[in-house]
JSON list of C-alpha atoms in Angstrom, two decimals:
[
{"chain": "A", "resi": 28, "resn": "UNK", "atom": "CA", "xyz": [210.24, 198.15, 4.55]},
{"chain": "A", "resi": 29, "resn": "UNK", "atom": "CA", "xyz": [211.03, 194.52, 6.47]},
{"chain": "A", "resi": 30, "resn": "UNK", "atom": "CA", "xyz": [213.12, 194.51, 8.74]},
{"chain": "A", "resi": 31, "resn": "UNK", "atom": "CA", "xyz": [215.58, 191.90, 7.08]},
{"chain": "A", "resi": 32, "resn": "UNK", "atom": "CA", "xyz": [215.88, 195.04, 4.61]},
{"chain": "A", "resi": 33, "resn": "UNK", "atom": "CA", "xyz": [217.42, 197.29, 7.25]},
{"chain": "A", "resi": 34, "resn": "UNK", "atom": "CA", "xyz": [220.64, 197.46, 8.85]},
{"chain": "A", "resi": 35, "resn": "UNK", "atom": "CA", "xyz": [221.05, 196.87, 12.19]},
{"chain": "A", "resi": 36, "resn": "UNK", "atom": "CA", "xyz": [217.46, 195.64, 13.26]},
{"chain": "A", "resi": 37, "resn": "UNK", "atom": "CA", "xyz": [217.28, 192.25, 15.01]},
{"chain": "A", "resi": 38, "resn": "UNK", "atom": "CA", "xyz": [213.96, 189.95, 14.03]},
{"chain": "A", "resi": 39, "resn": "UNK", "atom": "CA", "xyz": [212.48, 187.49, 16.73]},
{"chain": "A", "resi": 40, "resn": "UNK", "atom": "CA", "xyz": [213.12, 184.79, 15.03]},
{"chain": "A", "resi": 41, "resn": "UNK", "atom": "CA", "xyz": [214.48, 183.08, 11.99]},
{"chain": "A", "resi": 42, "resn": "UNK", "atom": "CA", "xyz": [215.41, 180.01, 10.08]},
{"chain": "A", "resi": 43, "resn": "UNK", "atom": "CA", "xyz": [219.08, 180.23, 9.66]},
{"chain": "A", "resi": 44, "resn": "UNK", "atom": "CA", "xyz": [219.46, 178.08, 7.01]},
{"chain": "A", "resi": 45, "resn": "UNK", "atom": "CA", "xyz": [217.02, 180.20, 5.01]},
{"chain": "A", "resi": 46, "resn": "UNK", "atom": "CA", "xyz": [218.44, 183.32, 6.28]},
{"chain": "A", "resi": 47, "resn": "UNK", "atom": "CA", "xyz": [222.42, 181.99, 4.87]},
{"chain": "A", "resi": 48, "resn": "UNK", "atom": "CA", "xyz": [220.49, 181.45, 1.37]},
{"chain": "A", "resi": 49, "resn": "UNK", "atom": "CA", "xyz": [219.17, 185.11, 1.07]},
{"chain": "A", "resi": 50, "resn": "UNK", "atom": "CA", "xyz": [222.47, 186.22, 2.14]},
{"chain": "A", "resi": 51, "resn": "UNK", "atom": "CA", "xyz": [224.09, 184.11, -0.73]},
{"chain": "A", "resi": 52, "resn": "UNK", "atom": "CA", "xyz": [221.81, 184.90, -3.46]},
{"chain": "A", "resi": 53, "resn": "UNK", "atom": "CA", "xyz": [222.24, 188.64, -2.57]},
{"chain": "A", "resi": 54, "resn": "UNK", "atom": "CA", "xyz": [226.02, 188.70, -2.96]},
{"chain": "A", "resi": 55, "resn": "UNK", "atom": "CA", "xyz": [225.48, 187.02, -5.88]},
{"chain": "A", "resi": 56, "resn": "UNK", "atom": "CA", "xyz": [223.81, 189.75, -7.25]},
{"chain": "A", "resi": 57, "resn": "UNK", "atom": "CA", "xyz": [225.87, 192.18, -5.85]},
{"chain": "A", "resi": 58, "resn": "UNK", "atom": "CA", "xyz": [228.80, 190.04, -8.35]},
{"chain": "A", "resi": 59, "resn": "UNK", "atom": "CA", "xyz": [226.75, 190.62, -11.24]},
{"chain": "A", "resi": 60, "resn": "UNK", "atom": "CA", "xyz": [226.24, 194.30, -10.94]},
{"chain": "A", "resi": 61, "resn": "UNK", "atom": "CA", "xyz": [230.16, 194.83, -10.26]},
{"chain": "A", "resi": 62, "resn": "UNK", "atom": "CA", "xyz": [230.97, 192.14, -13.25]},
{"chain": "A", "resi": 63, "resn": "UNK", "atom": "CA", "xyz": [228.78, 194.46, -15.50]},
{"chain": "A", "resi": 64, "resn": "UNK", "atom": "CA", "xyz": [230.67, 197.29, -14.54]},
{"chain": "A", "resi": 65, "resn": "UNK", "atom": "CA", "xyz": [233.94, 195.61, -14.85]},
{"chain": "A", "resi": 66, "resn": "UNK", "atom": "CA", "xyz": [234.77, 195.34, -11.14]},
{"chain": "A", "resi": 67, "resn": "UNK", "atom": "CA", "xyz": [235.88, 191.92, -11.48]},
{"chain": "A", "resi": 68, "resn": "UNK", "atom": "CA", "xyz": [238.03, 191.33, -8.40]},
{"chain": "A", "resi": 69, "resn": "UNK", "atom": "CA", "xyz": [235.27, 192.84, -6.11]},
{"chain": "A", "resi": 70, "resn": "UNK", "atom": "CA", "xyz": [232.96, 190.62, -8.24]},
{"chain": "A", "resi": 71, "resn": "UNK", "atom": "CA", "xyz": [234.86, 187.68, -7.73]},
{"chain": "A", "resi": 72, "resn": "UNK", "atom": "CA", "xyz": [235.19, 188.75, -3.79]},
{"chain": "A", "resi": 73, "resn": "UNK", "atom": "CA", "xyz": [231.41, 188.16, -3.82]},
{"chain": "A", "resi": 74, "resn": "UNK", "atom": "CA", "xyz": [231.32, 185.72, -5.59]},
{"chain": "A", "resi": 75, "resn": "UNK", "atom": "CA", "xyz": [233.35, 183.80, -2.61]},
{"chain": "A", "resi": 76, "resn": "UNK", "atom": "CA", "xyz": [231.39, 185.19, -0.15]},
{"chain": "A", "resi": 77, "resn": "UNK", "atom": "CA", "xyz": [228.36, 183.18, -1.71]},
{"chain": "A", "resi": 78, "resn": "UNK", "atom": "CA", "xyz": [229.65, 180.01, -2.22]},
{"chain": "A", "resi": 79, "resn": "UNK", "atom": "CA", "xyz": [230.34, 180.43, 1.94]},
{"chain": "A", "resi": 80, "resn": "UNK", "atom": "CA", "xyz": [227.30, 181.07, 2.36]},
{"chain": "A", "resi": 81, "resn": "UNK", "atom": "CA", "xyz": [225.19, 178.68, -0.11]},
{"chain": "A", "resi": 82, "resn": "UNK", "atom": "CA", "xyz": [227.49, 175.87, 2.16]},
{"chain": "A", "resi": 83, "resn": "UNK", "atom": "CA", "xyz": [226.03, 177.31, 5.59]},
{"chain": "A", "resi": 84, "resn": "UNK", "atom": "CA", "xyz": [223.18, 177.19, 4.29]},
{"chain": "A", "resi": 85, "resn": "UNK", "atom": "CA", "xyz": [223.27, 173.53, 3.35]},
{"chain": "A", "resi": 86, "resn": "UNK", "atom": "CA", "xyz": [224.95, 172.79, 6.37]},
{"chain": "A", "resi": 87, "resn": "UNK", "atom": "CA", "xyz": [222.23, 174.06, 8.97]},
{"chain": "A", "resi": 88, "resn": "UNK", "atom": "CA", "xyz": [219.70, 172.58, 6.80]},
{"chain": "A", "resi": 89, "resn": "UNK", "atom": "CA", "xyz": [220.77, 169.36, 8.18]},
{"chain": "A", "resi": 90, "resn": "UNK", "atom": "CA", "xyz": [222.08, 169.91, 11.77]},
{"chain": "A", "resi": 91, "resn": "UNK", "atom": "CA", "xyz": [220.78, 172.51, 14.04]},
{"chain": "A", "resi": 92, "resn": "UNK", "atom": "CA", "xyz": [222.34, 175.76, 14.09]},
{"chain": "A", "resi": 93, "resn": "UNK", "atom": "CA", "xyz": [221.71, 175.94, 17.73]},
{"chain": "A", "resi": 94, "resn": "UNK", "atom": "CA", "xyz": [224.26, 173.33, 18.59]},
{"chain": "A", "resi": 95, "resn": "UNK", "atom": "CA", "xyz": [227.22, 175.32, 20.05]},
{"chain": "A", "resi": 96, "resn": "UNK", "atom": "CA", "xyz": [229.96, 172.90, 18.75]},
{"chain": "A", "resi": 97, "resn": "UNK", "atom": "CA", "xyz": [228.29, 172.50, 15.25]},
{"chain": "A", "resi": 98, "resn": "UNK", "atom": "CA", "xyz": [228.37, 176.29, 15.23]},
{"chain": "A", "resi": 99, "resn": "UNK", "atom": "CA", "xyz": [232.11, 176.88, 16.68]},
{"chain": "A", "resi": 100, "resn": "UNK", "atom": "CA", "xyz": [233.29, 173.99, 14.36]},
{"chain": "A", "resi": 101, "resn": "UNK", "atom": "CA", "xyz": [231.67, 176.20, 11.49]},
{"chain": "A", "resi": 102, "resn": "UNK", "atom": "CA", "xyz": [233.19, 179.55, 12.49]},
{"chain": "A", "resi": 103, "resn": "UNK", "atom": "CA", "xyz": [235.34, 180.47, 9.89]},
{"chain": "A", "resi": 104, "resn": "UNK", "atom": "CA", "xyz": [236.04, 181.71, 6.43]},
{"chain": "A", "resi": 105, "resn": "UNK", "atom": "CA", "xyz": [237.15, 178.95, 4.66]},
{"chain": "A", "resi": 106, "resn": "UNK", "atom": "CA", "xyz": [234.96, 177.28, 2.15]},
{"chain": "A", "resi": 107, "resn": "UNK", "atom": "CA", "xyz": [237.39, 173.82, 2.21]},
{"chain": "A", "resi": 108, "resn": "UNK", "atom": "CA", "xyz": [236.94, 173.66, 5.94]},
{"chain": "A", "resi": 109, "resn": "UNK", "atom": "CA", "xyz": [232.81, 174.19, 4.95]},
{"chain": "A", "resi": 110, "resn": "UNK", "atom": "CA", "xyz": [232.69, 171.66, 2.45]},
{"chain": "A", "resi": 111, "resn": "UNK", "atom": "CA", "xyz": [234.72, 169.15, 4.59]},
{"chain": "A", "resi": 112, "resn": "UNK", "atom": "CA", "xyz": [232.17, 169.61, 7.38]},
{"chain": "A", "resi": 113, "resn": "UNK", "atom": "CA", "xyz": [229.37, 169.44, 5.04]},
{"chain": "A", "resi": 114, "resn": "UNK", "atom": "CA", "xyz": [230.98, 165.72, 3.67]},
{"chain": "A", "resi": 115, "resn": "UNK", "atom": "CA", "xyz": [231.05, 164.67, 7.31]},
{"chain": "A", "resi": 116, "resn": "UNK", "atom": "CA", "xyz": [227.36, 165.40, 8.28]},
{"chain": "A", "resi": 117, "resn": "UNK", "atom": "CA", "xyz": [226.11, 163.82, 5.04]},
{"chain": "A", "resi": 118, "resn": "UNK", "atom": "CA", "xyz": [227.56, 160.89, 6.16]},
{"chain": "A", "resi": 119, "resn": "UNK", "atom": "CA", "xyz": [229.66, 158.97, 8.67]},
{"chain": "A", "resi": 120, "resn": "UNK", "atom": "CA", "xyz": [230.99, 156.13, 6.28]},
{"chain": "A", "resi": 121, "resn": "UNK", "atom": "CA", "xyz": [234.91, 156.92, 6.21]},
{"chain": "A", "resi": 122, "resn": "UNK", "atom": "CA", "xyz": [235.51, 155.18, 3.03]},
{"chain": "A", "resi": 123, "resn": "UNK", "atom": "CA", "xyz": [232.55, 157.56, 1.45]},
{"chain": "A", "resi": 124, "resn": "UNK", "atom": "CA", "xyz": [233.73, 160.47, 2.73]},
{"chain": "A", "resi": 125, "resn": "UNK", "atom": "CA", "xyz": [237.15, 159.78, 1.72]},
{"chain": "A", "resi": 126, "resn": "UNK", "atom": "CA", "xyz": [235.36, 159.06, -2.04]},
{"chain": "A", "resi": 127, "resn": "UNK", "atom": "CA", "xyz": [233.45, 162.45, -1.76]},
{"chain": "A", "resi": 128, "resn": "UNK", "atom": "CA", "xyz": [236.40, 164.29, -0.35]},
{"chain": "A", "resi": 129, "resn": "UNK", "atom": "CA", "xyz": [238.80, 163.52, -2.90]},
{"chain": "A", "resi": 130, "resn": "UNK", "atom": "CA", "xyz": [236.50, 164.11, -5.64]},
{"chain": "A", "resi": 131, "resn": "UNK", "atom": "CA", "xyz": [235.62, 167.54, -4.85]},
{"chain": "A", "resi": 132, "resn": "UNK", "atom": "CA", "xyz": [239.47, 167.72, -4.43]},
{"chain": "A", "resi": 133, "resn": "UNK", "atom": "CA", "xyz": [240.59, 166.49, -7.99]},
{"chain": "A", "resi": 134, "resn": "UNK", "atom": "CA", "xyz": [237.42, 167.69, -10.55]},
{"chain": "A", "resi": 135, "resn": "UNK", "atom": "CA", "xyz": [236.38, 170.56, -8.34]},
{"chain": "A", "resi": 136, "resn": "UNK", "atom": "CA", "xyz": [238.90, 172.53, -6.33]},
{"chain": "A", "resi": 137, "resn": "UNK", "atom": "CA", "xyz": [242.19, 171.01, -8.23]},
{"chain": "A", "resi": 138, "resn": "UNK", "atom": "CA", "xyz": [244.33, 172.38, -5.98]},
{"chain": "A", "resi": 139, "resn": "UNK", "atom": "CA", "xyz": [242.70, 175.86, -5.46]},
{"chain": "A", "resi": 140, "resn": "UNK", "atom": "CA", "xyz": [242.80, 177.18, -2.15]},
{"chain": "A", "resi": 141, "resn": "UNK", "atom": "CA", "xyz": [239.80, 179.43, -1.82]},
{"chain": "A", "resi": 142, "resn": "UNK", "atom": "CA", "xyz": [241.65, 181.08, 1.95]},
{"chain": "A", "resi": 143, "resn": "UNK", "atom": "CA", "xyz": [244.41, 181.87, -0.22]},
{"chain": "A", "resi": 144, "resn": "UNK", "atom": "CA", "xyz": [242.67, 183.60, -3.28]},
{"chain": "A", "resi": 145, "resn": "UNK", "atom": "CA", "xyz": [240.10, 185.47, -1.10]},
{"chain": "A", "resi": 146, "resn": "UNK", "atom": "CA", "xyz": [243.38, 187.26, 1.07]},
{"chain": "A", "resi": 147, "resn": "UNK", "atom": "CA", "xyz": [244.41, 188.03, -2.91]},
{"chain": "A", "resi": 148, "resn": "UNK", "atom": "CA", "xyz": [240.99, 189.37, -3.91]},
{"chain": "A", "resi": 149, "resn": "UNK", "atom": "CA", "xyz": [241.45, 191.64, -0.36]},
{"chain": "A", "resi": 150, "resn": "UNK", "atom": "CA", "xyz": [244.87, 192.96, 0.20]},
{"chain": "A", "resi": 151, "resn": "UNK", "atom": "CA", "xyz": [247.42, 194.06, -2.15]}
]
């Protein structure tokens, strides 16, 4: 078995941005085994969870996960916060990022606050 296949072994080395896609395409299938079996709200849970991580991936495909305040700027759950810091290391045009911002805002968010529905997926 590799070791990325068992819990609690540490590799040598790996590419993080890599590692965040494998991540997100496995709790993607992990949402499509509990949607088949009607767990929705756990399926939607993972669902979450991959969009998170399909952004870190992106993200430390472009700046180095080894930079400390990259990494403590990107330590959190929230997928707005990811996309936002995403927007500003594509580019460092303010009038761009205020185009990009508020379209992903108004066609794709509208208003959703992924923090907010994840604590609802969670907790009673």
């Amino acid at each position: 078995m590799a070791p990325y296949n068992q819990i609690g072994r540490f590799r040598d080395s790996i590419v993080v941005s890599q590692e965040y896609a494998r991540l997100a395409r496995e709790d993607e299938a992990a949402a499509n085994i509990l949607a088949r079996a009607g767990h929705y709200r756990q399926a939607v849970y993972f669902v979450v969870q991959a969009m998170e991580k399909h952004l870190r991936a992106k993200i430390f495909s472009i700046i180095d996960p080894a930079d400390e305040q990259a990494r403590q700027e990107n330590r959190n759950h929230s997928i707005e916060d990811a996309v936002l810091f995403l927007v500003e290391t594509i580019t460092r045009d303010p009038s761009l990022r205020t185009m990009i911002r508020d379209q992903f805002e108004n066609y794709l968010f509208r208003g959703l606050r992924f923090n907010l529905f994840h604590n609802d997926l969670r907790y009673p």
